[in-house]
CSV table of C-alpha atoms and ligand atoms in Angstrom, one decimal:
chain,number,residue,atom,x,y,z
R,1,MET,CA,-0.8,-29.3,2.2
R,2,THR,CA,-2.9,-29.7,5.3
R,3,HIS,CA,-6.4,-29.0,6.4
R,4,LEU,CA,-7.1,-26.0,8.7
R,5,VAL,CA,-5.3,-26.3,12.0
R,6,LEU,CA,-5.2,-22.8,13.2
R,7,PRO,CA,-8.0,-21.9,15.5
R,8,VAL,CA,-10.7,-19.4,14.7
R,9,ILE,CA,-11.6,-17.2,17.7
R,10,ASP,CA,-14.6,-15.0,18.0
R,11,VAL,CA,-13.2,-11.9,19.8
R,12,ALA,CA,-16.5,-10.0,20.2
R,13,PRO,CA,-16.7,-10.6,24.0
R,14,LEU,CA,-13.4,-8.7,24.3
R,15,ALA,CA,-14.7,-5.4,22.9
R,16,GLY,CA,-16.1,-4.3,26.2
R,17,ALA,CA,-13.2,-5.5,28.2
R,18,VAL,CA,-11.0,-2.5,27.6
R,19,ALA,CA,-13.9,0.0,27.5
R,20,ASP,CA,-14.7,0.5,31.2
R,21,PRO,CA,-12.3,-0.4,34.0
R,22,ALA,CA,-15.1,-0.1,36.5
R,23,ILE,CA,-16.9,-3.1,34.9
R,24,PRO,CA,-15.7,-6.6,36.0
R,25,VAL,CA,-14.3,-8.7,33.1
R,26,PRO,CA,-17.2,-10.8,31.8
R,27,ALA,CA,-16.9,-14.5,31.9
R,28,ALA,CA,-17.2,-14.6,28.1
R,29,ALA,CA,-14.1,-12.4,27.7
R,30,LEU,CA,-12.2,-14.7,30.1
R,31,ALA,CA,-13.2,-17.7,28.0
R,32,VAL,CA,-11.9,-16.0,24.8
R,33,ALA,CA,-8.6,-15.2,26.7
R,34,GLY,CA,-8.3,-18.9,27.4
R,35,ARG,CA,-8.6,-19.8,23.7
R,36,ILE,CA,-6.1,-17.0,22.9
R,37,GLN,CA,-3.6,-18.5,25.4
R,38,GLU,CA,-3.9,-21.9,23.8
R,39,ALA,CA,-3.4,-20.4,20.3
R,40,CYS,CA,-0.4,-18.3,21.4
R,41,ARG,CA,1.2,-21.3,23.1
R,42,GLU,CA,0.6,-23.7,20.3
R,43,HIS,CA,0.9,-21.7,17.1
R,44,GLY,CA,1.4,-18.0,17.7
R,45,PHE,CA,-1.3,-17.6,15.0
R,46,PHE,CA,-5.1,-17.6,15.0
R,47,TYR,CA,-8.0,-16.3,13.0
R,48,VAL,CA,-10.2,-13.5,14.4
R,49,THR,CA,-13.9,-13.3,13.8
R,50,GLY,CA,-16.5,-11.1,15.6
R,51,HIS,CA,-14.1,-8.2,15.1
R,52,GLY,CA,-16.6,-5.5,14.1
R,53,VAL,CA,-14.5,-4.1,11.3
R,54,PRO,CA,-17.0,-3.5,8.5
R,55,ALA,CA,-16.6,-5.8,5.5
R,56,MET,CA,-17.3,-2.8,3.2
R,57,LEU,CA,-14.2,-1.0,4.6
R,58,VAL,CA,-11.9,-3.9,3.9
R,59,ALA,CA,-13.4,-4.3,0.4
R,60,GLU,CA,-13.1,-0.7,-0.4
R,61,LEU,CA,-9.5,-0.6,0.7
R,62,ALA,CA,-8.7,-3.7,-1.3
R,63,GLU,CA,-10.3,-2.3,-4.4
R,64,ALA,CA,-8.6,1.1,-4.0
R,65,SER,CA,-5.3,-0.7,-3.5
R,66,ALA,CA,-5.7,-2.8,-6.6
R,67,GLU,CA,-6.5,0.3,-8.5
R,68,PHE,CA,-3.2,1.8,-7.3
R,69,PHE,CA,-1.1,-1.2,-8.2
R,70,ALA,CA,-2.6,-1.2,-11.7
R,71,LEU,CA,-1.2,2.3,-12.4
R,72,PRO,CA,1.8,2.6,-14.6
R,73,ALA,CA,5.1,2.3,-12.8
R,74,VAL,CA,5.9,6.0,-13.3
R,75,ASP,CA,2.7,7.0,-11.4
R,76,LYS,CA,3.4,4.7,-8.6
R,77,LEU,CA,6.9,5.9,-8.2
R,78,GLU,CA,5.6,9.4,-7.7
R,79,ILE,CA,5.1,8.4,-4.0
R,80,SER,CA,8.2,6.1,-3.8
R,81,MET,CA,9.6,5.6,-0.3
R,82,GLU,CA,12.7,7.7,-1.2
R,83,ARG,CA,10.3,10.6,-1.1
R,84,GLY,CA,8.8,9.7,2.2
R,85,GLY,CA,12.1,10.5,3.9
R,86,ARG,CA,12.4,9.7,7.6
R,87,ALA,CA,8.7,8.9,8.0
R,88,TRP,CA,9.5,5.8,6.0
R,89,ARG,CA,6.3,5.8,3.9
R,90,GLY,CA,5.3,5.3,0.4
R,91,TYR,CA,5.7,2.8,-2.5
R,92,PHE,CA,8.3,0.3,-3.2
R,93,PRO,CA,8.5,-1.7,-6.5
R,94,VAL,CA,8.9,-5.5,-6.8
R,95,GLY,CA,12.2,-6.6,-5.4
R,96,GLY,CA,12.6,-3.4,-3.4
R,97,GLU,CA,12.2,-5.1,0.0
R,98,LEU,CA,14.5,-7.8,1.3
R,99,THR,CA,13.7,-10.5,3.7
R,100,SER,CA,16.7,-12.3,5.2
R,101,GLY,CA,18.8,-10.6,2.5
R,102,GLN,CA,16.7,-11.9,-0.4
R,103,PRO,CA,14.5,-9.7,-2.6
R,104,ASP,CA,10.8,-10.5,-2.1
R,105,LEU,CA,8.4,-11.0,-5.1
R,106,LYS,CA,6.1,-8.3,-4.0
R,107,GLU,CA,5.4,-4.6,-4.4
R,108,GLY,CA,3.8,-2.5,-1.7
R,109,LEU,CA,2.9,0.6,0.2
R,110,TYR,CA,4.0,1.6,3.7
R,111,PHE,CA,1.7,3.6,5.8
R,112,GLY,CA,1.6,4.5,9.5
R,113,ALA,CA,-0.2,6.7,12.0
R,114,GLU,CA,-0.9,10.0,10.2
R,115,LEU,CA,1.1,12.7,12.1
R,116,ALA,CA,1.2,16.3,11.1
R,117,ASP,CA,4.5,18.2,10.6
R,118,ASP,CA,4.1,20.0,14.0
R,119,ASP,CA,3.7,16.8,16.0
R,120,PRO,CA,6.4,16.8,18.6
R,121,ARG,CA,7.7,13.4,17.5
R,122,VAL,CA,8.0,14.6,13.9
R,123,ARG,CA,9.6,17.8,14.9
R,124,ALA,CA,12.1,15.9,17.0
R,125,GLY,CA,13.0,14.0,13.8
R,126,LEU,CA,11.9,10.6,15.1
R,127,PRO,CA,12.3,8.1,12.3
R,128,LEU,CA,9.2,6.3,11.1
R,129,HIS,CA,6.9,9.1,12.3
R,130,GLY,CA,5.2,11.6,10.0
R,131,ARG,CA,2.8,12.0,7.2
R,132,ASN,CA,1.7,9.3,4.8
R,133,LEU,CA,2.2,9.5,1.1
R,134,PHE,CA,-1.0,9.0,-0.8
R,135,PRO,CA,-1.4,8.7,-4.6
R,136,ARG,CA,-3.1,11.7,-6.2
R,137,GLN,CA,-4.3,9.3,-8.9
R,138,VAL,CA,-6.4,7.2,-6.5
R,139,PRO,CA,-7.9,9.6,-3.9
R,140,ARG,CA,-10.2,6.9,-2.6
R,141,LEU,CA,-7.1,5.1,-1.2
R,142,ARG,CA,-6.5,7.8,1.4
R,143,ASP,CA,-10.2,7.8,2.2
R,144,ALA,CA,-10.0,4.1,3.0
R,145,VAL,CA,-6.6,3.9,4.7
R,146,LEU,CA,-7.2,6.4,7.4
R,147,PRO,CA,-10.5,4.9,8.8
R,148,TYR,CA,-9.0,1.5,8.4
R,149,LEU,CA,-6.1,2.5,10.7
R,150,ASP,CA,-8.6,3.6,13.3
R,151,ALA,CA,-10.7,0.5,13.1
R,152,MET,CA,-7.7,-1.8,13.2
R,153,THR,CA,-6.2,0.0,16.1
R,154,ALA,CA,-9.4,-0.4,18.1
R,155,LEU,CA,-9.5,-4.1,17.2
R,156,GLY,CA,-5.9,-4.6,18.1
R,157,GLN,CA,-6.5,-3.0,21.5
R,158,SER,CA,-9.4,-5.5,22.0
R,159,VAL,CA,-7.3,-8.5,21.1
R,160,LEU,CA,-4.5,-7.2,23.3
R,161,ALA,CA,-7.0,-7.1,26.1
R,162,GLY,CA,-7.5,-10.8,25.5
R,163,ILE,CA,-3.8,-11.4,25.5
R,164,ALA,CA,-3.4,-9.4,28.7
R,165,LEU,CA,-6.1,-11.5,30.4
R,166,SER,CA,-4.5,-14.7,29.0
R,167,LEU,CA,-1.3,-13.7,30.9
R,168,SER,CA,-3.3,-13.0,34.1
R,169,LEU,CA,-2.8,-9.3,33.6
R,170,ASP,CA,-5.3,-6.5,33.8
R,171,ALA,CA,-7.4,-6.2,30.7
R,172,ARG,CA,-6.1,-2.7,30.2
R,173,TYR,CA,-2.5,-3.7,30.7
R,174,PHE,CA,-1.5,-2.9,27.1
R,175,ALA,CA,-4.0,-0.1,26.4
R,176,ASP,CA,-2.7,1.8,29.5
R,177,GLY,CA,0.9,0.9,28.9
R,178,TYR,CA,2.8,-0.3,25.8
R,179,THR,CA,0.0,0.7,23.4
R,180,ALA,CA,-1.2,3.9,25.1
R,181,ASP,CA,0.8,5.6,22.4
R,182,PRO,CA,1.4,2.7,20.1
R,183,THR,CA,3.6,2.4,17.0
R,184,VAL,CA,1.1,1.8,14.3
R,185,LEU,CA,2.4,0.5,10.9
R,186,PHE,CA,0.3,-0.6,8.0
R,187,ARG,CA,1.3,-2.1,4.7
R,188,VAL,CA,-0.5,-3.0,1.5
R,189,PHE,CA,1.2,-5.7,-0.5
R,190,SER,CA,0.6,-6.9,-4.0
R,191,TYR,CA,2.2,-10.3,-4.9
R,192,PRO,CA,2.6,-11.0,-8.6
R,193,PRO,CA,1.9,-14.6,-9.6
R,194,ALA,CA,5.0,-16.7,-9.0
R,195,PRO,CA,6.4,-17.7,-12.5
R,196,PRO,CA,6.6,-21.4,-13.3
R,197,GLY,CA,9.6,-23.0,-11.5
R,198,PHE,CA,10.0,-20.0,-9.2
R,199,HIS,CA,11.8,-21.1,-6.0
R,200,GLY,CA,11.9,-17.7,-4.2
R,201,TRP,CA,9.2,-16.2,-1.9
R,202,GLY,CA,6.7,-13.5,-2.0
R,203,VAL,CA,7.9,-12.7,1.5
R,204,GLY,CA,10.6,-14.9,2.9
R,205,GLU,CA,10.6,-16.6,6.3
R,206,HIS,CA,10.5,-14.1,9.1
R,207,THR,CA,8.8,-13.2,12.4
R,208,ASP,CA,7.0,-10.0,13.0
R,209,TYR,CA,8.7,-7.4,15.2
R,210,GLY,CA,6.2,-6.0,17.6
R,211,LEU,CA,3.2,-7.1,19.6
R,212,LEU,CA,0.4,-8.0,17.2
R,213,THR,CA,-0.2,-8.4,13.5
R,214,LEU,CA,-3.7,-8.4,12.0
R,215,LEU,CA,-3.7,-9.5,8.4
R,216,ALA,CA,-6.5,-9.3,5.8
R,217,GLN,CA,-5.8,-11.4,2.7
R,218,ASP,CA,-7.7,-12.0,-0.5
R,219,ASP,CA,-8.7,-15.4,-1.8
R,220,CYS,CA,-5.4,-16.4,-3.4
R,221,GLY,CA,-3.8,-18.2,-0.5
R,222,GLY,CA,-0.1,-18.7,-0.1
R,223,LEU,CA,0.5,-17.8,3.6
R,224,GLN,CA,2.4,-20.5,5.4
R,225,VAL,CA,3.1,-20.8,9.1
R,226,ALA,CA,5.9,-22.8,10.8
R,227,SER,CA,4.7,-25.6,13.2
R,228,PRO,CA,6.5,-28.4,15.0
R,229,ASP,CA,5.2,-30.7,12.2
R,230,GLY,CA,6.5,-28.5,9.4
R,231,TRP,CA,4.9,-25.7,7.4
R,232,ILE,CA,1.1,-25.4,7.5
R,233,ASP,CA,-1.2,-23.2,5.4
R,234,ALA,CA,-3.1,-20.3,6.8
R,235,PRO,CA,-5.7,-20.3,4.0
R,236,PRO,CA,-8.1,-17.3,3.4
R,237,ILE,CA,-11.3,-17.4,5.4
R,238,PRO,CA,-13.7,-14.7,4.2
R,239,GLY,CA,-14.5,-12.1,6.9
R,240,THR,CA,-11.6,-13.0,9.2
R,241,PHE,CA,-8.2,-11.5,10.0
R,242,VAL,CA,-5.2,-13.7,10.6
R,243,CYS,CA,-3.7,-12.6,13.9
R,244,ASN,CA,-0.2,-13.4,14.9
R,245,ILE,CA,2.1,-12.3,17.7
R,246,GLY,CA,5.4,-10.6,17.3
R,247,ASP,CA,8.8,-10.6,18.8
R,248,MET,CA,7.9,-8.2,21.6
R,249,LEU,CA,5.2,-10.6,23.0
R,250,ASP,CA,7.8,-13.4,22.8
R,251,ARG,CA,10.2,-11.2,24.7
R,252,LEU,CA,7.6,-10.1,27.3
R,253,THR,CA,6.6,-13.7,28.0
R,254,GLY,CA,10.2,-15.0,28.1
R,255,GLY,CA,9.3,-17.2,25.1
R,256,TRP,CA,6.2,-18.7,26.7
R,257,TYR,CA,4.3,-17.2,23.7
R,258,ARG,CA,6.3,-17.5,20.5
R,259,SER,CA,6.6,-15.2,17.5
R,260,THR,CA,6.2,-17.8,14.8
R,261,PRO,CA,8.0,-17.8,11.5
R,262,HIS,CA,5.8,-17.4,8.4
R,263,ARG,CA,6.3,-16.8,4.7
R,264,VAL,CA,4.3,-16.4,1.5
R,265,ARG,CA,4.5,-17.9,-1.9
R,266,ASN,CA,1.7,-16.9,-4.3
R,267,VAL,CA,1.1,-19.9,-6.6
R,268,SER,CA,-2.5,-19.0,-7.4
R,269,GLY,CA,-1.6,-17.7,-10.8
R,270,ARG,CA,-3.2,-14.4,-9.9
R,271,THR,CA,-2.0,-11.2,-8.2
R,272,ARG,CA,-2.4,-11.6,-4.5
R,273,LEU,CA,-3.3,-8.7,-2.2
R,274,SER,CA,-2.7,-8.6,1.5
R,275,LEU,CA,-3.1,-6.0,4.1
R,276,PRO,CA,-0.9,-6.5,7.2
R,277,PHE,CA,-1.6,-4.1,10.1
R,278,PHE,CA,0.9,-3.9,13.0
R,279,LEU,CA,0.1,-2.7,16.6
R,280,ASP,CA,3.3,-2.3,18.4
R,281,PRO,CA,4.7,-0.8,21.6
R,282,GLY,CA,5.5,2.9,21.8
R,283,PHE,CA,8.7,3.8,20.1
R,284,ALA,CA,10.5,4.8,23.3
R,285,ASP,CA,9.3,1.8,25.3
R,286,GLU,CA,11.7,-0.8,26.6
R,287,VAL,CA,10.0,-4.2,26.7
R,288,PRO,CA,11.6,-6.3,29.4
R,289,PRO,CA,10.1,-9.7,30.3
R,290,LEU,CA,7.1,-9.6,32.6
R,291,PRO,CA,7.9,-10.5,36.3
R,292,GLY,CA,8.2,-14.2,36.6
R,293,ARG,CA,8.5,-14.8,32.9
R,294,ALA,CA,12.2,-14.1,32.3
R,295,ALA,CA,13.3,-17.7,32.4
R,296,GLY,CA,12.3,-18.8,28.9
R,297,GLY,CA,15.4,-20.9,28.5
R,298,GLY,CA,17.9,-21.2,25.7
R,299,ARG,CA,15.5,-21.9,22.9
R,300,HIS,CA,17.0,-21.7,19.5
R,301,ARG,CA,15.2,-19.3,17.1
R,302,TRP,CA,14.9,-19.8,13.4
R,303,ASP,CA,17.4,-17.0,12.7
R,304,GLY,CA,19.8,-17.7,15.6
R,305,GLN,CA,18.8,-14.3,17.3
R,306,ASP,CA,18.4,-14.2,21.1
R,307,LEU,CA,15.4,-12.0,21.7
R,308,ARG,CA,16.3,-11.6,25.4
R,309,ALA,CA,19.8,-10.4,24.6
R,310,PHE,CA,18.5,-7.2,23.0
R,311,THR,CA,18.7,-4.0,25.0
R,312,GLY,CA,17.1,-0.7,24.0
R,313,THR,CA,13.8,0.6,23.1
R,314,TYR,CA,11.2,-0.9,20.7
R,315,GLY,CA,12.2,1.9,18.3
R,316,ASP,CA,15.8,0.7,18.3
R,317,TYR,CA,14.7,-2.8,17.6
R,318,LEU,CA,12.4,-1.8,14.8
R,319,LEU,CA,15.0,0.5,13.2
R,320,GLY,CA,17.5,-2.4,13.3
R,321,LYS,CA,15.0,-4.5,11.4
R,322,VAL,CA,13.8,-2.1,8.8
R,323,ALA,CA,17.4,-1.1,8.1
R,324,LYS,CA,17.9,-4.7,6.9
R,325,VAL,CA,14.9,-4.9,4.7
R,326,PHE,CA,15.6,-1.5,3.0
R,327,PRO,CA,19.4,-1.1,3.2
R,328,GLN,CA,19.6,1.6,0.6
R,329,LEU,CA,16.8,3.6,2.1
R,330,GLN,CA,18.4,3.3,5.5
R,331,ARG,CA,21.6,4.8,4.2
R,332,ASP,CA,19.8,7.6,2.4
R,333,VAL,CA,17.3,8.8,5.0
R,334,LEU,CA,18.0,7.6,8.5
A,1,OGA,C1,4.2,-9.4,7.0
A,1,OGA,C2,3.6,-10.7,6.5
A,1,OGA,C3,2.0,-11.8,5.1
A,1,OGA,C4,1.2,-11.5,3.9
A,1,OGA,O1,3.9,-8.3,6.4
A,1,OGA,O2,4.8,-9.4,8.0
A,1,OGA,O3,4.0,-11.7,7.0
A,1,OGA,O4,0.3,-12.3,3.6
A,1,OGA,N1,2.7,-10.6,5.5
A,1,OGA,O5,1.4,-10.5,3.3
A,2,NI,NI1,4.9,-11.2,8.9
């Protein structure tokens, strides 16, 4: 397809921007925010470097994940999502998840913030909150996932500081607001090689639901992003994360920033591993447009949905989405 069009942004100058409210925002951070604004307006996608997440941590997580997916099906199914109950965690086999009603050619693991049984949100029976399911056969996976969640949450907060600045908001706008108690979701996907003549998708066309997605991908390629000129590739760049904005940032900005459709087809001939991390608003947060940004206009979305018409909390929105991708599980556990 095409050469690289998505920008690569070094976010290192943002790290300090959420650290201390007493320190004025450095000019370098404002410059990064300017680049983020351009990327969010133009593509809704960009690459992140200077992120400070140790390469060893990503590599260890990728290796541990590959070790898990190589287990016999019966072992993987020991932690199947049916056993995760309302916390909505665990393993699903190939074809177990639907995008736009079609089964995806991928298997995967759902993780989230690790909450103990006595956490008030878990006791209140809040869906998608609770303990993770980790495989007993690959203990190193747990040891990699938990620090990864912490590292990626910190990175996500930094990038959100840049997004806040890019919208002329205080750097701590998200960290003190929507992501003070964020919804953190993390998935590990393994995409089998597409068989010859396969016309389906590893993951079908969709937008992400929340604020921010940070994706680590291996060297197989296959991620495609919608653009006004058609689909463009988001090829692997070692040491980076692909960052894209979700429906809640689209909603907040009245469509000024757009959650951009994307999809995956793994034609590498190898098994593709990807690690999407999602940093989203608190479950109970309503996410109305920012002042002065409500008038996005009647833009037509890929799926005909009007993001502004939705009323309710982010939790309501998320549950409506996950119910569609796992209809059976939704009937059984929610
Ligand atoms: C997602 C997604 C892309 C990938 O999980 O929302 O778009 O490469 N993943 O796995
Ligand atoms: Ni996505």
